[in-house]
Amino acid sequence: MRRILRPGPLLRDLFDRLSVRLMILMSAALLPLGAIAIGTTVQLSRASERVGERHLVALAADAMAGERALVESALASARALPPLVLERLAAGEDCDGFLGSYVARSSLYSHITFIAPDGSTACSSSGERLTFGESPAFRNLLERPRTVINAVPAGRASGIPVVIVTRPVFDDRTLAGFVSVSIAQASMDAIGRRVVEDAPTAAILMNELGVVISQANDSPRMADMPSPERLAELAAEGGSAVVRERTREGDVAVFAVSELIPQRLFAVAMWEDGAPEVAALAPARLPLLFPAAMWLASLAVVLLSIHYLVLRHLRQINRQVRRFAIGQRDVPADLPAPAPVELREVQSTFGKMARIIARDEEEREQALHEKTVLLKELHHRVKNNLQLIASIINLQLRQIDDREARRVLRAVQERVLGLATVHRALYDEHQLDQVRADRVMEEILRRVAGIGSVPGSGTRLELSLEPILLDADRLVPLSFVATEAVTNALKHGNGPGGGQGLWIGVELAREGTGADAPGGKDLVVLRVRNTLPKPAPFPAGAGGAADGPAGEQPDWDRSGDGLGSELLEAFAMQLDGDVVSGPAEHPDHGPIWQVALRFPLPPGLGERTATRPAVEGQGPSDPAGRPPMETTSGHAAPHG
């Protein structure tokens, strides 16, 4: 699958800046002019480089001009002599004498011979008859008749170093033989002794196979010339060229190849890389910098202008807006006089808006403070009235002797005190639109546990409360559910089995987030769990709830009035949630009783805050190091 690359936040912020966008627009505007300037400069640079290459090629040809003239003279003789030689051979005249006198008159050649197709010497300037039929070079010429220029260290006829120019002779399209003109190497050296302006470091004359025919007499660095294989490659490429490569010693040098005779004779000259003659080959970088300098100067002018006229005033307005956003309600200062009228109007409008917003905020804060005071006073009075009702119930308890009536009134009194604790916690909160549910519930549950337990009983209350923000309309029924569940756990903790070490665990957390939550909404879950006591040993046949197999858990719900379950369901309906209770298995505490409440969280509430990992006896909202609360030992039973 093709991956789509998206710019990162830093890159997007960079391109969102006004200065960067103006630079891009200015660059786009200057792009055609810059392209024309750069293109023209590049063309001029390439033209200058081509002129320099042609100059080096001409210098290479001029360095071997004498040797070239001598070889071309031999080629001209090889073209002119065959008709005369064939005519004398056909007439039976003295062909050897003719060639001998020709060599003597020219004083340039050391030997001229005519070789028949069978390899025998039919005519020779020396009169000597030689056979070349077994020579590989001659057999190659028979297979591919062509003009060949070569150098040998010792000629077969003269015995001295010579340059041999061999040309095929055709008679009515039939190969009649070969004319071979030999030039003494001494003659090549003698004609090459001359002073050449801008002479190369080394120069040679070579054939199409890369074989060196001759070299300039003033070439002290012949060892730096390319290898024979490289010379053959340069010759095979054909034409004239200038290359830059390393010599055999590893130095960088410039080599110019000049084609003197097409596909037959080449002049190769070498210059050091820093020589004045090769300076024209260096790319002209300075002209290329001029368009870039003009572009940078234009961008600098634009940036300075934008900064002086716009950006610095915009930054001042931005600082004023930021100070206003973080709560500073000072009157913003006016922009300086050089600022454009449009920006001064923007700053003036912002100043008026800031004053209006500050006045409205002050009025709203005053009204909110009054409403908060009234609402806190309402919770305070409700708490006082509930405590008064609990006191009245307590007075009534003192006058009643019936145990069942006292049990009912005691249950009512505990629930009234639980409601009073909830309203007291709401009264102590500073904000009532969004309240930290974990802090309120921690305070409420610890008070309920302290009221409903006997000190030193060994009961542990373990809280694991995730910081969640709720409004008061949802916090009140949630606290009621937690209070009722913990109260029932403490009330039924001392069951008929007795025992020590009652454990009560309360957990408040989110369940699912966003689209992962059921119904697409976040859910809040409240779990209240407590350990179950061991069944009391009832005598066989005693009747009651324990009648049955030994060790069976009594059904405590049958001994109550079912009011607790009804209250839990009523509170859950207020939260648009559901409550489930029943036995469960805990990995650390074994059989337990669990009450689980789940309700949806409306958008905008319940924002997460930083939490600490919960440990035993210490939830996210517990102070660090607070030990688990010790309350009355016993067990918790089903609610109701």
mmCIF file of N, CA, C and O in Angstrom, residues 557-586:
data_model
loop_
_atom_site.group_PDB
_atom_site.id
_atom_site.type_symbol
_atom_site.label_atom_id
_atom_site.label_comp_id
_atom_site.label_asym_id
_atom_site.label_seq_id
_atom_site.Cartn_x
_atom_site.Cartn_y
_atom_site.Cartn_z
ATOM 1 N N ASP A 557 -30.468 -12.288 52.906
ATOM 2 C CA ASP A 557 -31.474 -11.401 52.343
ATOM 3 C C ASP A 557 -32.870 -11.722 52.873
ATOM 4 O O ASP A 557 -33.724 -10.852 52.920
ATOM 5 N N ARG A 558 -33.085 -12.963 53.287
ATOM 6 C CA ARG A 558 -34.409 -13.323 53.775
ATOM 7 C C ARG A 558 -34.678 -12.751 55.155
ATOM 8 O O ARG A 558 -35.816 -12.620 55.565
ATOM 9 N N SER A 559 -33.616 -12.417 55.888
ATOM 10 C CA SER A 559 -33.815 -11.914 57.241
ATOM 11 C C SER A 559 -34.023 -10.423 57.259
ATOM 12 O O SER A 559 -34.288 -9.851 58.311
ATOM 13 N N GLY A 560 -33.879 -9.702 56.135
ATOM 14 C CA GLY A 560 -34.060 -8.263 56.083
ATOM 15 C C GLY A 560 -35.370 -7.899 55.446
ATOM 16 O O GLY A 560 -36.196 -8.726 55.084
ATOM 17 N N ASP A 561 -35.543 -6.557 55.305
ATOM 18 C CA ASP A 561 -36.795 -6.066 54.738
ATOM 19 C C ASP A 561 -36.672 -5.740 53.260
ATOM 20 O O ASP A 561 -37.636 -5.319 52.644
ATOM 21 N N GLY A 562 -35.453 -5.870 52.641
ATOM 22 C CA GLY A 562 -35.298 -5.604 51.209
ATOM 23 C C GLY A 562 -35.222 -4.137 50.870
ATOM 24 O O GLY A 562 -35.176 -3.785 49.693
ATOM 25 N N LEU A 563 -35.166 -3.241 51.856
ATOM 26 C CA LEU A 563 -35.140 -1.813 51.583
ATOM 27 C C LEU A 563 -33.829 -1.393 50.926
ATOM 28 O O LEU A 563 -33.805 -0.516 50.057
ATOM 29 N N GLY A 564 -32.701 -2.023 51.353
ATOM 30 C CA GLY A 564 -31.400 -1.664 50.777
ATOM 31 C C GLY A 564 -31.361 -1.917 49.281
ATOM 32 O O GLY A 564 -30.867 -1.088 48.506
ATOM 33 N N SER A 565 -31.862 -3.062 48.835
ATOM 34 C CA SER A 565 -31.873 -3.358 47.403
ATOM 35 C C SER A 565 -32.736 -2.372 46.639
ATOM 36 O O SER A 565 -32.390 -1.933 45.540
ATOM 37 N N GLU A 566 -33.889 -2.016 47.225
ATOM 38 C CA GLU A 566 -34.756 -1.050 46.556
ATOM 39 C C GLU A 566 -34.083 0.312 46.448
ATOM 40 O O GLU A 566 -34.205 1.007 45.423
ATOM 41 N N LEU A 567 -33.350 0.719 47.511
ATOM 42 C CA LEU A 567 -32.649 1.997 47.451
ATOM 43 C C LEU A 567 -31.557 1.988 46.385
ATOM 44 O O LEU A 567 -31.373 2.968 45.650
ATOM 45 N N LEU A 568 -30.812 0.862 46.319
ATOM 46 C CA LEU A 568 -29.763 0.782 45.304
ATOM 47 C C LEU A 568 -30.352 0.892 43.899
ATOM 48 O O LEU A 568 -29.793 1.581 43.033
ATOM 49 N N GLU A 569 -31.440 0.229 43.649
ATOM 50 C CA GLU A 569 -32.069 0.301 42.328
ATOM 51 C C GLU A 569 -32.600 1.703 42.040
ATOM 52 O O GLU A 569 -32.514 2.201 40.910
ATOM 53 N N ALA A 570 -33.137 2.362 43.062
ATOM 54 C CA ALA A 570 -33.656 3.719 42.864
ATOM 55 C C ALA A 570 -32.528 4.695 42.536
ATOM 56 O O ALA A 570 -32.642 5.536 41.635
ATOM 57 N N PHE A 571 -31.389 4.575 43.264
ATOM 58 C CA PHE A 571 -30.253 5.456 42.976
ATOM 59 C C PHE A 571 -29.674 5.183 41.590
ATOM 60 O O PHE A 571 -29.264 6.110 40.879
ATOM 61 N N ALA A 572 -29.660 3.900 41.195
ATOM 62 C CA ALA A 572 -29.153 3.564 39.868
ATOM 63 C C ALA A 572 -30.047 4.151 38.779
ATOM 64 O O ALA A 572 -29.559 4.602 37.728
ATOM 65 N N MET A 573 -31.349 4.152 38.971
ATOM 66 C CA MET A 573 -32.261 4.742 37.991
ATOM 67 C C MET A 573 -32.011 6.243 37.860
ATOM 68 O O MET A 573 -32.103 6.796 36.751
ATOM 69 N N GLN A 574 -31.678 6.931 38.960
ATOM 70 C CA GLN A 574 -31.377 8.364 38.864
ATOM 71 C C GLN A 574 -30.138 8.621 38.013
ATOM 72 O O GLN A 574 -30.021 9.685 37.394
ATOM 73 N N LEU A 575 -29.228 7.660 37.991
ATOM 74 C CA LEU A 575 -28.000 7.793 37.205
ATOM 75 C C LEU A 575 -28.137 7.211 35.802
ATOM 76 O O LEU A 575 -27.147 7.170 35.059
ATOM 77 N N ASP A 576 -29.349 6.723 35.433
ATOM 78 C CA ASP A 576 -29.554 6.046 34.148
ATOM 79 C C ASP A 576 -28.636 4.840 34.001
ATOM 80 O O ASP A 576 -28.152 4.529 32.899
ATOM 81 N N GLY A 577 -28.348 4.178 35.100
ATOM 82 C CA GLY A 577 -27.470 3.022 35.074
ATOM 83 C C GLY A 577 -28.164 1.791 35.616
ATOM 84 O O GLY A 577 -29.394 1.743 35.772
ATOM 85 N N ASP A 578 -27.384 0.754 35.873
ATOM 86 C CA ASP A 578 -27.921 -0.476 36.448
ATOM 87 C C ASP A 578 -26.963 -0.962 37.527
ATOM 88 O O ASP A 578 -25.758 -0.702 37.485
ATOM 89 N N VAL A 579 -27.527 -1.668 38.503
ATOM 90 C CA VAL A 579 -26.763 -2.193 39.617
ATOM 91 C C VAL A 579 -26.974 -3.699 39.674
ATOM 92 O O VAL A 579 -28.079 -4.195 39.453
ATOM 93 N N VAL A 580 -25.879 -4.412 39.904
ATOM 94 C CA VAL A 580 -25.900 -5.876 39.987
ATOM 95 C C VAL A 580 -25.159 -6.274 41.249
ATOM 96 O O VAL A 580 -24.075 -5.741 41.535
ATOM 97 N N SER A 581 -25.737 -7.195 42.013
ATOM 98 C CA SER A 581 -25.090 -7.689 43.230
ATOM 99 C C SER A 581 -25.171 -9.206 43.252
ATOM 100 O O SER A 581 -26.102 -9.806 42.700
ATOM 101 N N GLY A 582 -24.186 -9.807 43.893
ATOM 102 C CA GLY A 582 -24.170 -11.249 43.995
ATOM 103 C C GLY A 582 -22.819 -11.737 44.448
ATOM 104 O O GLY A 582 -21.854 -10.973 44.579
ATOM 105 N N PRO A 583 -22.697 -13.035 44.706
ATOM 106 C CA PRO A 583 -21.413 -13.597 45.159
ATOM 107 C C PRO A 583 -20.405 -13.624 44.012
ATOM 108 O O PRO A 583 -20.759 -13.662 42.841
ATOM 109 N N ALA A 584 -19.135 -13.575 44.379
ATOM 110 C CA ALA A 584 -18.044 -13.617 43.415
ATOM 111 C C ALA A 584 -16.825 -14.226 44.095
ATOM 112 O O ALA A 584 -16.860 -14.556 45.283
ATOM 113 N N GLU A 585 -15.762 -14.369 43.295
ATOM 114 C CA GLU A 585 -14.523 -14.968 43.806
ATOM 115 C C GLU A 585 -13.392 -13.965 43.620
ATOM 116 O O GLU A 585 -13.202 -13.404 42.548
ATOM 117 N N HIS A 586 -12.667 -13.694 44.719
ATOM 118 C CA HIS A 586 -11.550 -12.752 44.689
ATOM 119 C C HIS A 586 -10.236 -13.526 44.765
ATOM 120 O O HIS A 586 -10.118 -14.471 45.541
#
